[in-house]
N, CA, C and O atoms as a printed pandas DataFrame, in Angstrom:
     atom_number atom_name residue_name chain_id  residue_number  x_coord  y_coord  z_coord
0              1         N          MET        A               1   43.390   32.426  -40.983
1              2        CA          MET        A               1   43.566   31.035  -41.483
2              3         C          MET        A               1   42.803   29.654  -41.030
3              4         O          MET        A               1   43.085   29.314  -39.881
4              5         N          SER        A               2   42.152   29.045  -41.527
5              6        CA          SER        A               2   41.250   28.027  -40.635
6              7         C          SER        A               2   41.926   26.729  -41.255
7              8         O          SER        A               2   42.358   26.704  -42.407
8              9         N          ILE        A               3   41.969   25.820  -40.515
9             10        CA          ILE        A               3   43.040   24.781  -40.511
10            11         C          ILE        A               3   42.332   23.450  -40.105
11            12         O          ILE        A               3   42.602   23.069  -38.965
12            13         N          LYS        A               4   41.314   22.527  -40.965
13            14        CA          LYS        A               4   40.358   21.482  -40.704
14            15         C          LYS        A               4   41.002   20.275  -41.188
15            16         O          LYS        A               4   41.778   20.204  -42.140
16            17         N          PHE        A               5   40.624   19.383  -40.477
17            18        CA          PHE        A               5   40.704   17.838  -41.057
18            19         C          PHE        A               5   40.104   17.412  -42.067
19            20         O          PHE        A               5   39.175   18.103  -42.484
20            21         N          THR        A               6   40.366   16.437  -42.615
21            22        CA          THR        A               6   39.645   15.881  -43.475
22            23         C          THR        A               6   38.608   14.922  -43.076
23            24         O          THR        A               6   38.627   14.261  -42.037
24            25         N          GLU        A               7   37.644   14.898  -44.040
25            26        CA          GLU        A               7   37.016   13.875  -43.517
26            27         C          GLU        A               7   37.379   12.419  -43.088
27            28         O          GLU        A               7   36.833   11.712  -42.241
28            29         N          GLU        A               8   38.615   12.117  -44.028
29            30        CA          GLU        A               8   39.503   10.267  -43.341
30            31         C          GLU        A               8   39.807   10.951  -42.272
31            32         O          GLU        A               8   39.146   10.342  -41.430
32            33         N          GLN        A               9   40.466   11.983  -41.584
33            34        CA          GLN        A               9   41.447   12.493  -40.861
34            35         C          GLN        A               9   40.362   12.192  -39.758
35            36         O          GLN        A               9   40.715   11.220  -39.090
36            37         N          ASP        A              10   39.340   12.637  -39.416
37            38        CA          ASP        A              10   38.246   12.784  -38.522
38            39         C          ASP        A              10   37.876   11.316  -38.527
39            40         O          ASP        A              10   38.214   10.832  -37.447
40            41         N          MET        A              11   37.251   10.318  -39.411
41            42        CA          MET        A              11   37.387    9.100  -39.005
42            43         C          MET        A              11   38.509    8.078  -38.188
43            44         O          MET        A              11   38.337    7.294  -37.255
44            45         N          ILE        A              12   39.634    8.419  -38.908
45            46        CA          ILE        A              12   40.822    7.706  -38.140
46            47         C          ILE        A              12   40.951    8.313  -36.663
47            48         O          ILE        A              12   41.260    7.519  -35.774
48            49         N          ARG        A              13   40.733    9.693  -36.321
49            50        CA          ARG        A              13   40.826    9.893  -34.974
50            51         C          ARG        A              13   39.960    9.623  -34.120
51            52         O          ARG        A              13   40.373    9.472  -32.970
52            53         N          ASP        A              14   38.790    9.504  -34.327
53            54        CA          ASP        A              14   37.527    8.644  -34.125
54            55         C          ASP        A              14   37.607    7.474  -33.482
55            56         O          ASP        A              14   37.529    7.134  -32.302
56            57         N          SER        A              15   37.844    6.718  -34.896
57            58        CA          SER        A              15   38.712    5.118  -34.176
58            59         C          SER        A              15   39.441    4.658  -33.322
59            60         O          SER        A              15   39.205    3.717  -32.563
60            61         N          VAL        A              16   40.778    5.580  -33.434
61            62        CA          VAL        A              16   41.715    5.742  -32.617
62            63         C          VAL        A              16   41.211    5.459  -31.365
63            64         O          VAL        A              16   41.206    4.460  -30.645
64            65         N          ARG        A              17   40.592    7.105  -31.248
65            66        CA          ARG        A              17   40.174    7.409  -29.866
66            67         C          ARG        A              17   39.420    6.623  -29.258
67            68         O          ARG        A              17   39.407    6.749  -28.034
68            69         N          GLU        A              18   38.586    5.609  -29.846
69            70        CA          GLU        A              18   37.621    4.795  -29.265
70            71         C          GLU        A              18   38.502    3.349  -29.045
71            72         O          GLU        A              18   38.254    2.514  -28.175
72            73         N          PHE        A              19   38.996    3.313  -29.503
73            74        CA          PHE        A              19   40.058    2.031  -29.468
74            75         C          PHE        A              19   41.066    2.601  -28.131
75            76         O          PHE        A              19   41.080    1.944  -27.091
76            77         N          ALA        A              20   41.729    3.615  -28.235
77            78        CA          ALA        A              20   42.860    3.909  -26.982
78            79         C          ALA        A              20   41.775    4.238  -25.925
79            80         O          ALA        A              20   41.976    3.965  -24.742
80            81         N          GLN        A              21   40.902    4.684  -26.243
81            82        CA          GLN        A              21   39.891    5.298  -24.514
82            83         C          GLN        A              21   39.362    4.033  -23.934
83            84         O          GLN        A              21   38.934    4.093  -22.782
84            85         N          SER        A              22   39.322    2.629  -24.716
85            86        CA          SER        A              22   38.734    1.470  -24.373
86            87         C          SER        A              22   39.876    0.285  -23.968
87            88         O          SER        A              22   39.595   -0.652  -23.221
88            89         N          LYS        A              23   41.012    0.452  -24.491
89            90        CA          LYS        A              23   41.816   -0.667  -24.541
90            91         C          LYS        A              23   43.210   -0.044  -23.892
91            92         O          LYS        A              23   44.119   -0.717  -23.404
92            93         N          ILE        A              24   43.173    1.055  -23.976
93            94        CA          ILE        A              24   44.738    1.534  -23.591
94            95         C          ILE        A              24   44.393    2.022  -21.750
95            96         O          ILE        A              24   44.697    1.494  -20.680
96            97         N          ALA        A              25   43.789    3.004  -22.044
97            98        CA          ALA        A              25   43.491    3.929  -21.063
98            99         C          ALA        A              25   43.632    3.205  -19.587
99           100         O          ALA        A              25   44.508    3.332  -18.732
100          101         N          PRO        A              26   42.465    2.414  -19.611
101          102        CA          PRO        A              26   42.398    1.918  -17.920
102          103         C          PRO        A              26   43.721    0.803  -17.795
103          104         O          PRO        A              26   43.813    0.065  -16.814
104          105         N          ILE        A              27   44.474    0.787  -18.637
105          106        CA          ILE        A              27   45.624   -0.397  -18.117
106          107         C          ILE        A              27   47.117    0.735  -18.351
107          108         O          ILE        A              27   48.296    0.468  -18.115
108          109         N          ALA        A              28   46.584    1.883  -18.832
109          110        CA          ALA        A              28   48.076    2.650  -18.991
110          111         C          ALA        A              28   48.724    2.664  -17.398
111          112         O          ALA        A              28   49.948    2.659  -17.531
112          113         N          LEU        A              29   48.519    2.673  -16.584
113          114        CA          LEU        A              29   49.545    2.661  -15.289
114          115         C          LEU        A              29   49.747    1.551  -15.170
115          116         O          LEU        A              29   50.773    1.427  -14.500
116          117         N          GLU        A              30   49.161    0.193  -15.570
117          118        CA          GLU        A              30   49.732   -1.045  -15.340
118          119         C          GLU        A              30   50.812   -0.914  -16.143
119          120         O          GLU        A              30   51.933   -1.062  -15.655
120          121         N          MET        A              31   50.613   -0.560  -17.755
121          122        CA          MET        A              31   51.852   -0.648  -18.864
122          123         C          MET        A              31   53.081    0.253  -17.921
123          124         O          MET        A              31   54.250   -0.131  -17.888
124          125         N          GLU        A              32   52.811    0.945  -17.508
125          126        CA          GLU        A              32   53.837    1.805  -17.236
126          127         C          GLU        A              32   54.624    0.985  -15.865
127          128         O          GLU        A              32   55.847    0.957  -15.727
128          129         N          GLU        A              33   53.780    0.436  -15.050
129          130        CA          GLU        A              33   54.574   -0.179  -14.224
130          131         C          GLU        A              33   55.310   -1.400  -14.607
131          132         O          GLU        A              33   56.419   -1.572  -14.102
132          133         N          THR        A              34   54.880   -2.195  -15.363
133          134        CA          THR        A              34   55.680   -3.633  -15.928
134          135         C          THR        A              34   56.102   -3.230  -17.086
135          136         O          THR        A              34   56.639   -4.091  -17.783
136          137         N          LYS        A              35   55.999   -1.934  -17.595
137          138        CA          LYS        A              35   56.831   -1.672  -18.759
138          139         C          LYS        A              35   56.786   -2.448  -20.140
139          140         O          LYS        A              35   57.721   -2.769  -20.873
140          141         N          GLU        A              36   55.475   -2.646  -20.272
141          142        CA          GLU        A              36   55.074   -3.610  -21.501
142          143         C          GLU        A              36   53.879   -3.106  -22.046
143          144         O          GLU        A              36   52.895   -2.596  -21.510
144          145         N          ILE        A              37   54.096   -3.294  -22.949
145          146        CA          ILE        A              37   52.494   -3.007  -23.767
146          147         C          ILE        A              37   52.338   -4.640  -23.927
147          148         O          ILE        A              37   53.230   -5.476  -24.074
148          149         N          PRO        A              38   50.245   -4.902  -23.815
149          150        CA          PRO        A              38   50.095   -6.162  -23.630
150          151         C          PRO        A              38   49.979   -6.876  -25.182
151          152         O          PRO        A              38   49.609   -6.106  -26.068
152          153         N          ARG        A              39   50.186   -7.889  -25.466
153          154        CA          ARG        A              39   49.580   -7.972  -26.915
154          155         C          ARG        A              39   48.347   -7.949  -27.380
155          156         O          ARG        A              39   48.389   -8.103  -28.601
156          157         N          ASP        A              40   47.562   -7.862  -27.097
157          158        CA          ASP        A              40   46.015   -7.296  -27.336
158          159         C          ASP        A              40   46.160   -6.403  -27.829
159          160         O          ASP        A              40   45.850   -6.294  -29.016
160          161         N          VAL        A              41   46.722   -5.335  -27.087
161          162        CA          VAL        A              41   47.122   -4.007  -27.455
162          163         C          VAL        A              41   47.602   -3.726  -28.785
163          164         O          VAL        A              41   47.031   -2.923  -29.523
164          165         N          VAL        A              42   48.795   -4.466  -29.157
165          166        CA          VAL        A              42   49.593   -4.385  -30.262
166          167         C          VAL        A              42   48.836   -5.247  -31.403
167          168         O          VAL        A              42   49.269   -5.079  -32.543
168          169         N          LYS        A              43   47.861   -6.063  -31.256
169          170        CA          LYS        A              43   47.018   -6.625  -32.246
170          171         C          LYS        A              43   45.978   -5.399  -32.477
171          172         O          LYS        A              43   45.592   -5.082  -33.602
172          173         N          GLY        A              44   45.659   -4.887  -31.544
173          174        CA          GLY        A              44   44.489   -4.387  -31.593
174          175         C          GLY        A              44   44.936   -3.003  -33.099
175          176         O          GLY        A              44   44.410   -2.714  -34.174
176          177         N          MET        A              45   46.101   -2.536  -32.360
177          178        CA          MET        A              45   46.959   -1.538  -32.891
178          179         C          MET        A              45   47.448   -1.711  -34.593
179          180         O          MET        A              45   47.727   -0.686  -35.216
180          181         N          ALA        A              46   47.511   -2.848  -35.163
181          182        CA          ALA        A              46   47.568   -3.391  -36.096
182          183         C          ALA        A              46   46.540   -3.993  -36.700
183          184         O          ALA        A              46   46.927   -4.422  -37.787
184          185         N          GLU        A              47   45.375   -4.234  -36.503
185          186        CA          GLU        A              47   44.333   -4.522  -37.151
186          187         C          GLU        A              47   43.898   -3.090  -37.631
187          188         O          GLU        A              47   43.275   -2.812  -38.656
188          189         N          LEU        A              48   44.387   -2.212  -36.619
189          190        CA          LEU        A              48   43.158   -0.663  -36.936
190          191         C          LEU        A              48   44.446   -0.109  -38.469
191          192         O          LEU        A              48   44.336    0.854  -39.228
192          193         N          GLY        A              49   45.372   -1.015  -38.423
193          194        CA          GLY        A              49   46.323   -0.151  -39.508
194          195         C          GLY        A              49   47.341    1.124  -39.345
195          196         O          GLY        A              49   47.762    1.948  -40.158
196          197         N          LEU        A              50   47.563    0.920  -37.871
197          198        CA          LEU        A              50   48.447    1.778  -37.206
198          199         C          LEU        A              50   49.894    1.836  -37.794
199          200         O          LEU        A              50   50.470    2.819  -38.259
200          201         N          MET        A              51   50.544   -0.005  -37.609
201          202        CA          MET        A              51   51.607    0.028  -37.984
202          203         C          MET        A              51   52.013    0.521  -39.013
203          204         O          MET        A              51   51.100    0.584  -39.836
204          205         N          THR        A              52   52.976    0.918  -39.390
205          206        CA          THR        A              52   53.374    1.257  -40.555
206          207         C          THR        A              52   52.293    1.939  -41.476
207          208         O          THR        A              52   51.917    1.527  -42.574
208          209         N          CYS        A              53   51.830    3.168  -40.747
209          210        CA          CYS        A              53   50.325    3.442  -41.350
210          211         C          CYS        A              53   50.900    4.290  -42.368
211          212         O          CYS        A              53   50.135    4.311  -43.332
212          213         N          THR        A              54   51.888    4.971  -42.550
213          214        CA          THR        A              54   52.735    5.956  -43.711
214          215         C          THR        A              54   52.670    4.950  -44.698
215          216         O          THR        A              54   52.239    5.316  -45.792
216          217         N          ALA        A              55   53.145    3.229  -44.510
217          218        CA          ALA        A              55   53.745    2.891  -45.836
218          219         C          ALA        A              55   52.424    3.123  -47.130
219          220         O          ALA        A              55   51.234    2.955  -46.862
220          221         N          ASP        A              56   52.910    3.515  -48.474
221          222        CA          ASP        A              56   51.604    3.571  -49.645
222          223         C          ASP        A              56   51.178    2.015  -49.448
223          224         O          ASP        A              56   51.878    1.194  -48.855
224          225         N          GLU        A              57   50.097    1.782  -49.957
225          226        CA          GLU        A              57   49.682    0.716  -50.474
226          227         C          GLU        A              57   50.131   -0.237  -51.459
227          228         O          GLU        A              57   49.770   -1.402  -51.626
228          229         N          LYS        A              58   50.936    0.421  -52.052
229          230        CA          LYS        A              58   51.633   -0.999  -52.992
230          231         C          LYS        A              58   52.532   -1.842  -52.074
231          232         O          LYS        A              58   52.535   -3.070  -52.167
232          233         N          TYR        A              59   53.372   -1.115  -51.101
233          234        CA          TYR        A              59   53.834   -1.788  -50.302
234          235         C          TYR        A              59   52.902   -2.371  -48.923
235          236         O          TYR        A              59   53.450   -2.526  -47.832
236          237         N          GLY        A              60   51.868   -2.578  -49.077
237          238        CA          GLY        A              60   50.785   -3.060  -47.933
238          239         C          GLY        A              60   50.061   -2.401  -46.844
239          240         O          GLY        A              60   49.165   -2.901  -46.163
240          241         N          GLY        A              61   50.617   -1.068  -46.745
241          242        CA          GLY        A              61   49.977   -0.059  -45.716
242          243         C          GLY        A              61   49.267    0.855  -46.590
243          244         O          GLY        A              61   49.173    0.804  -47.816
244          245         N          PRO        A              62   48.712    1.818  -45.663
245          246        CA          PRO        A              62   47.041    2.259  -45.781
246          247         C          PRO        A              62   47.588    3.880  -46.647
247          248         O          PRO        A              62   46.895    4.591  -47.376
248          249         N          GLY        A              63   48.792    4.045  -46.306
249          250        CA          GLY        A              63   49.356    5.327  -47.311
250          251         C          GLY        A              63   48.614    6.708  -46.789
251          252         O          GLY        A              63   48.083    7.579  -47.477
252          253         N          LEU        A              64   48.753    6.625  -45.265
253          254        CA          LEU        A              64   48.272    7.591  -44.631
254          255         C          LEU        A              64   49.579    8.829  -44.402
255          256         O          LEU        A              64   50.771    8.556  -44.253
256          257         N          ASP        A              65   48.953   10.269  -44.425
257          258        CA          ASP        A              65   49.913   11.214  -44.859
258          259         C          ASP        A              65   50.465   11.738  -42.773
259          260         O          ASP        A              65   50.119   11.351  -41.657
260          261         N          ALA        A              66   51.123   12.433  -43.150
261          262        CA          ALA        A              66   52.012   12.633  -41.781
262          263         C          ALA        A              66   50.935   13.443  -40.792
263          264         O          ALA        A              66   51.163   13.584  -39.590
264          265         N          VAL        A              67   49.727   13.962  -41.448
265          266        CA          VAL        A              67   49.404   14.681  -40.365
266          267         C          VAL        A              67   48.079   13.877  -40.112
267          268         O          VAL        A              67   47.264   14.450  -39.389
268          269         N          SER        A              68   47.690   12.476  -40.656
269          270        CA          SER        A              68   47.175   11.549  -40.025
270          271         C          SER        A              68   47.991   10.562  -39.010
271          272         O          SER        A              68   47.467    9.889  -38.122
272          273         N          ALA        A              69   49.203   10.610  -39.287
273          274        CA          ALA        A              69   49.886    9.946  -38.317
274          275         C          ALA        A              69   49.943   10.805  -37.194
275          276         O          ALA        A              69   49.927   10.237  -36.102
276          277         N          GLY        A              70   50.011   12.167  -37.206
277          278        CA          GLY        A              70   50.099   13.002  -36.024
278          279         C          GLY        A              70   48.824   12.712  -35.533
279          280         O          GLY        A              70   48.942   12.352  -34.362
280          281         N          VAL        A              71   47.638   12.705  -35.903
281          282        CA          VAL        A              71   46.483   12.700  -35.475
282          283         C          VAL        A              71   46.100   11.345  -34.489
283          284         O          VAL        A              71   45.280   11.399  -33.573
284          285         N          ILE        A              72   46.888   10.097  -34.885
285          286        CA          ILE        A              72   46.972    8.666  -34.176
286          287         C          ILE        A              72   47.671    9.169  -32.985
287          288         O          ILE        A              72   47.071    9.171  -31.910
288          289         N          ALA        A              73   49.109    9.677  -33.085
289          290        CA          ALA        A              73   50.025    9.959  -31.849
290          291         C          ALA        A              73   48.891   10.661  -31.293
291          292         O          ALA        A              73   48.271    9.938  -30.512
292          293         N          GLU        A              74   48.439   11.735  -31.413
293          294        CA          GLU        A              74   47.868   12.331  -30.558
294          295         C          GLU        A              74   46.666   11.541  -29.677
295          296         O          GLU        A              74   46.445   11.852  -28.506
296          297         N          GLU        A              75   46.059   10.686  -30.241
297          298        CA          GLU        A              75   44.950   10.098  -29.901
298          299         C          GLU        A              75   45.722    9.177  -28.876
299          300         O          GLU        A              75   45.405    9.321  -27.695
300          301         N          LEU        A              76   46.574    8.366  -29.145
301          302        CA          LEU        A              76   47.254    7.096  -27.942
302          303         C          LEU        A              76   48.038    7.820  -27.103
303          304         O          LEU        A              76   48.118    7.271  -26.004
304          305         N          ALA        A              77   48.833    9.140  -27.207
305          306        CA          ALA        A              77   48.902   10.001  -25.745
306          307         C          ALA        A              77   48.219   10.388  -25.204
307          308         O          ALA        A              77   48.494   10.614  -24.025
308          309         N          ARG        A              78   46.991   10.688  -25.676
309          310        CA          ARG        A              78   45.550   11.009  -24.670
310          311         C          ARG        A              78   45.320    9.998  -23.306
311          312         O          ARG        A              78   45.015   10.160  -22.125
312          313         N          ALA        A              79   45.695    8.729  -24.309
313          314        CA          ALA        A              79   44.547    7.268  -23.810
314          315         C          ALA        A              79   46.204    7.196  -22.607
315          316         O          ALA        A              79   46.094    6.805  -21.445
316          317         N          ASP        A              80   47.326    7.563  -23.093
317          318        CA          ASP        A              80   48.000    6.958  -22.303
318          319         C          ASP        A              80   49.306    8.180  -21.724
319          320         O          ASP        A              80   50.290    8.445  -22.414
320          321         N          CYS        A              81   49.094    8.673  -20.630
321          322        CA          CYS        A              81   50.168    9.751  -20.659
322          323         C          CYS        A              81   51.679    9.492  -20.536
323          324         O          CYS        A              81   52.653   10.243  -20.576
324          325         N          THR        A              82   51.542    8.249  -20.384
325          326        CA          THR        A              82   53.422    8.187  -20.186
326          327         C          THR        A              82   54.257    8.113  -21.466
327          328         O          THR        A              82   55.479    8.083  -21.612
328          329         N          GLY        A              83   53.180    8.092  -22.417
329          330        CA          GLY        A              83   54.031    8.018  -23.795
330          331         C          GLY        A              83   54.674    7.019  -24.366
331          332         O          GLY        A              83   55.503    7.142  -25.268
332          333         N          SER        A              84   54.223    5.745  -23.736
333          334        CA          SER        A              84   55.161    4.689  -24.331
334          335         C          SER        A              84   54.218    3.958  -25.503
335          336         O          SER        A              84   54.762    3.430  -26.472
336          337         N          THR        A              85   52.753    3.966  -25.345
337          338        CA          THR        A              85   52.178    3.542  -26.453
338          339         C          THR        A              85   52.189    4.522  -27.930
339          340         O          THR        A              85   52.208    4.161  -29.107
340          341         N          CYS        A              86   52.170    5.857  -27.335
341          342        CA          CYS        A              86   52.546    6.827  -28.787
342          343         C          CYS        A              86   54.354    6.614  -29.149
343          344         O          CYS        A              86   54.747    6.935  -30.271
344          345         N          VAL        A              87   55.088    6.208  -28.386
345          346        CA          VAL        A              87   56.317    5.985  -29.030
346          347         C          VAL        A              87   56.518    4.652  -29.240
347          348         O          VAL        A              87   57.694    4.459  -29.548
348          349         N          TYR        A              88   55.830    3.583  -29.204
349          350        CA          TYR        A              88   55.991    2.475  -29.680
350          351         C          TYR        A              88   55.287    2.503  -30.963
351          352         O          TYR        A              88   56.015    2.119  -31.878
352          353         N          TYR        A              89   54.310    2.777  -31.263
353          354        CA          TYR        A              89   53.425    3.875  -32.665
354          355         C          TYR        A              89   54.415    4.533  -33.476
355          356         O          TYR        A              89   54.650    4.045  -34.582
356          357         N          LEU        A              90   54.958    5.441  -33.147
357          358        CA          LEU        A              90   55.707    6.398  -33.906
358          359         C          LEU        A              90   57.057    5.697  -34.512
359          360         O          LEU        A              90   57.466    6.044  -35.619
360          361         N          VAL        A              91   57.592    4.903  -33.901
361          362        CA          VAL        A              91   58.568    4.109  -34.497
362          363         C          VAL        A              91   57.986    3.267  -35.576
363          364         O          VAL        A              91   58.438    3.573  -36.680
364          365         N          PRO        A              92   57.202    2.392  -35.590
365          366        CA          PRO        A              92   56.821    1.582  -37.052
366          367         C          PRO        A              92   56.378    2.472  -37.885
367          368         O          PRO        A              92   56.792    2.306  -39.032
368          369         N          ALA        A              93   55.585    3.489  -37.703
369          370        CA          ALA        A              93   54.739    4.616  -38.529
370          371         C          ALA        A              93   55.658    4.942  -39.151
371          372         O          ALA        A              93   55.463    4.889  -40.366
372          373         N          SER        A              94   57.015    5.408  -38.716
373          374        CA          SER        A              94   58.293    6.164  -39.531
374          375         C          SER        A              94   58.997    5.168  -40.490
375          376         O          SER        A              94   59.761    5.446  -41.414
376          377         N          TRP        A              95   58.633    4.112  -40.130
377          378        CA          TRP        A              95   58.943    2.805  -40.939
378          379         C          TRP        A              95   58.798    3.081  -42.433
379          380         O          TRP        A              95   59.693    3.151  -43.275
380          381         N          GLY        A              96   57.103    3.263  -42.624
381          382        CA          GLY        A              96   56.326    3.805  -44.005
382          383         C          GLY        A              96   57.216    4.638  -44.585
383          384         O          GLY        A              96   57.521    4.319  -45.735
384          385         N          PHE        A              97   57.760    5.669  -44.116
385          386        CA          PHE        A              97   58.206    7.213  -44.758
386          387         C          PHE        A              97   59.553    6.251  -45.251
387          388         O          PHE        A              97   59.630    6.070  -46.466
388          389         N          LEU        A              98   60.552    5.663  -44.441
389          390        CA          LEU        A              98   61.353    5.178  -45.013
390          391         C          LEU        A              98   61.074    4.102  -45.977
391          392         O          LEU        A              98   61.585    4.413  -47.053
392          393         N          LEU        A              99   60.399    2.822  -46.046
393          394        CA          LEU        A              99   59.555    2.229  -47.400
394          395         C          LEU        A              99   59.781    2.994  -48.514
395          396         O          LEU        A              99   60.597    2.781  -49.411
396          397         N          ASN        A             100   58.905    4.015  -48.384
397          398        CA          ASN        A             100   58.125    5.190  -49.433
398          399         C          ASN        A             100   59.108    5.172  -50.161
399          400         O          ASN        A             100   59.180    4.608  -51.253
400          401         N          LYS        A             101   60.557    6.238  -49.222
401          402        CA          LYS        A             101   61.749    6.511  -49.941
402          403         C          LYS        A             101   62.815    5.990  -50.902
403          404         O          LYS        A             101   63.182    6.354  -52.020
404          405         N          TYR        A             102   63.131    5.149  -50.193
405          406        CA          TYR        A             102   64.152    4.187  -50.157
406          407         C          TYR        A             102   63.791    2.742  -50.756
407          408         O          TYR        A             102   64.621    2.172  -51.464
408          409         N          VAL        A             103   62.880    2.307  -50.546
409          410        CA          VAL        A             103   62.522    0.922  -51.395
410          411         C          VAL        A             103   62.394    0.706  -52.733
411          412         O          VAL        A             103   61.472    1.350  -53.233
412          413         N          THR        A             104   63.136   -0.124  -53.627
413          414        CA          THR        A             104   62.862   -0.531  -55.006
414          415         C          THR        A             104   62.242   -1.594  -55.404
415          416         O          THR        A             104   62.107   -2.582  -54.683
416          417         N          GLU        A             105   61.746   -1.494  -56.739
417          418        CA          GLU        A             105   61.090   -2.776  -57.227
418          419         C          GLU        A             105   62.220   -3.816  -57.298
419          420         O          GLU        A             105   61.906   -5.006  -57.296
420          421         N          GLU        A             106   63.529   -3.447  -57.360
421          422        CA          GLU        A             106   64.270   -4.759  -57.208
422          423         C          GLU        A             106   64.738   -5.143  -55.754
423          424         O          GLU        A             106   65.677   -5.937  -55.819
424          425         N          ALA        A             107   64.427   -4.871  -54.637
425          426        CA          ALA        A             107   64.898   -5.103  -53.340
426          427         C          ALA        A             107   63.185   -5.875  -52.904
427          428         O          ALA        A             107   62.973   -6.308  -51.771
């Protein structure tokens, strides 16, 4: 069995990897010491559409699938071995699933 990422997943991986290696990796130790993720990192993640990335487009998200969300988490973890950036990302990423499952048009 051969498993390959889609072209979109490859593009997501590449863009998140570039962001994570240039913006997160150089300050990962500092983030661990201060127990803070700088605003510019959070803003950059939001600009890439990583926050609530699994939310459907009708709710304002990009509507990414679970594999894409996992690819994003992996690239963030690669840049920050403490896992703090990855965990920070996974919380809002999971909100997209909840939005898709439970939101109604009346809400």
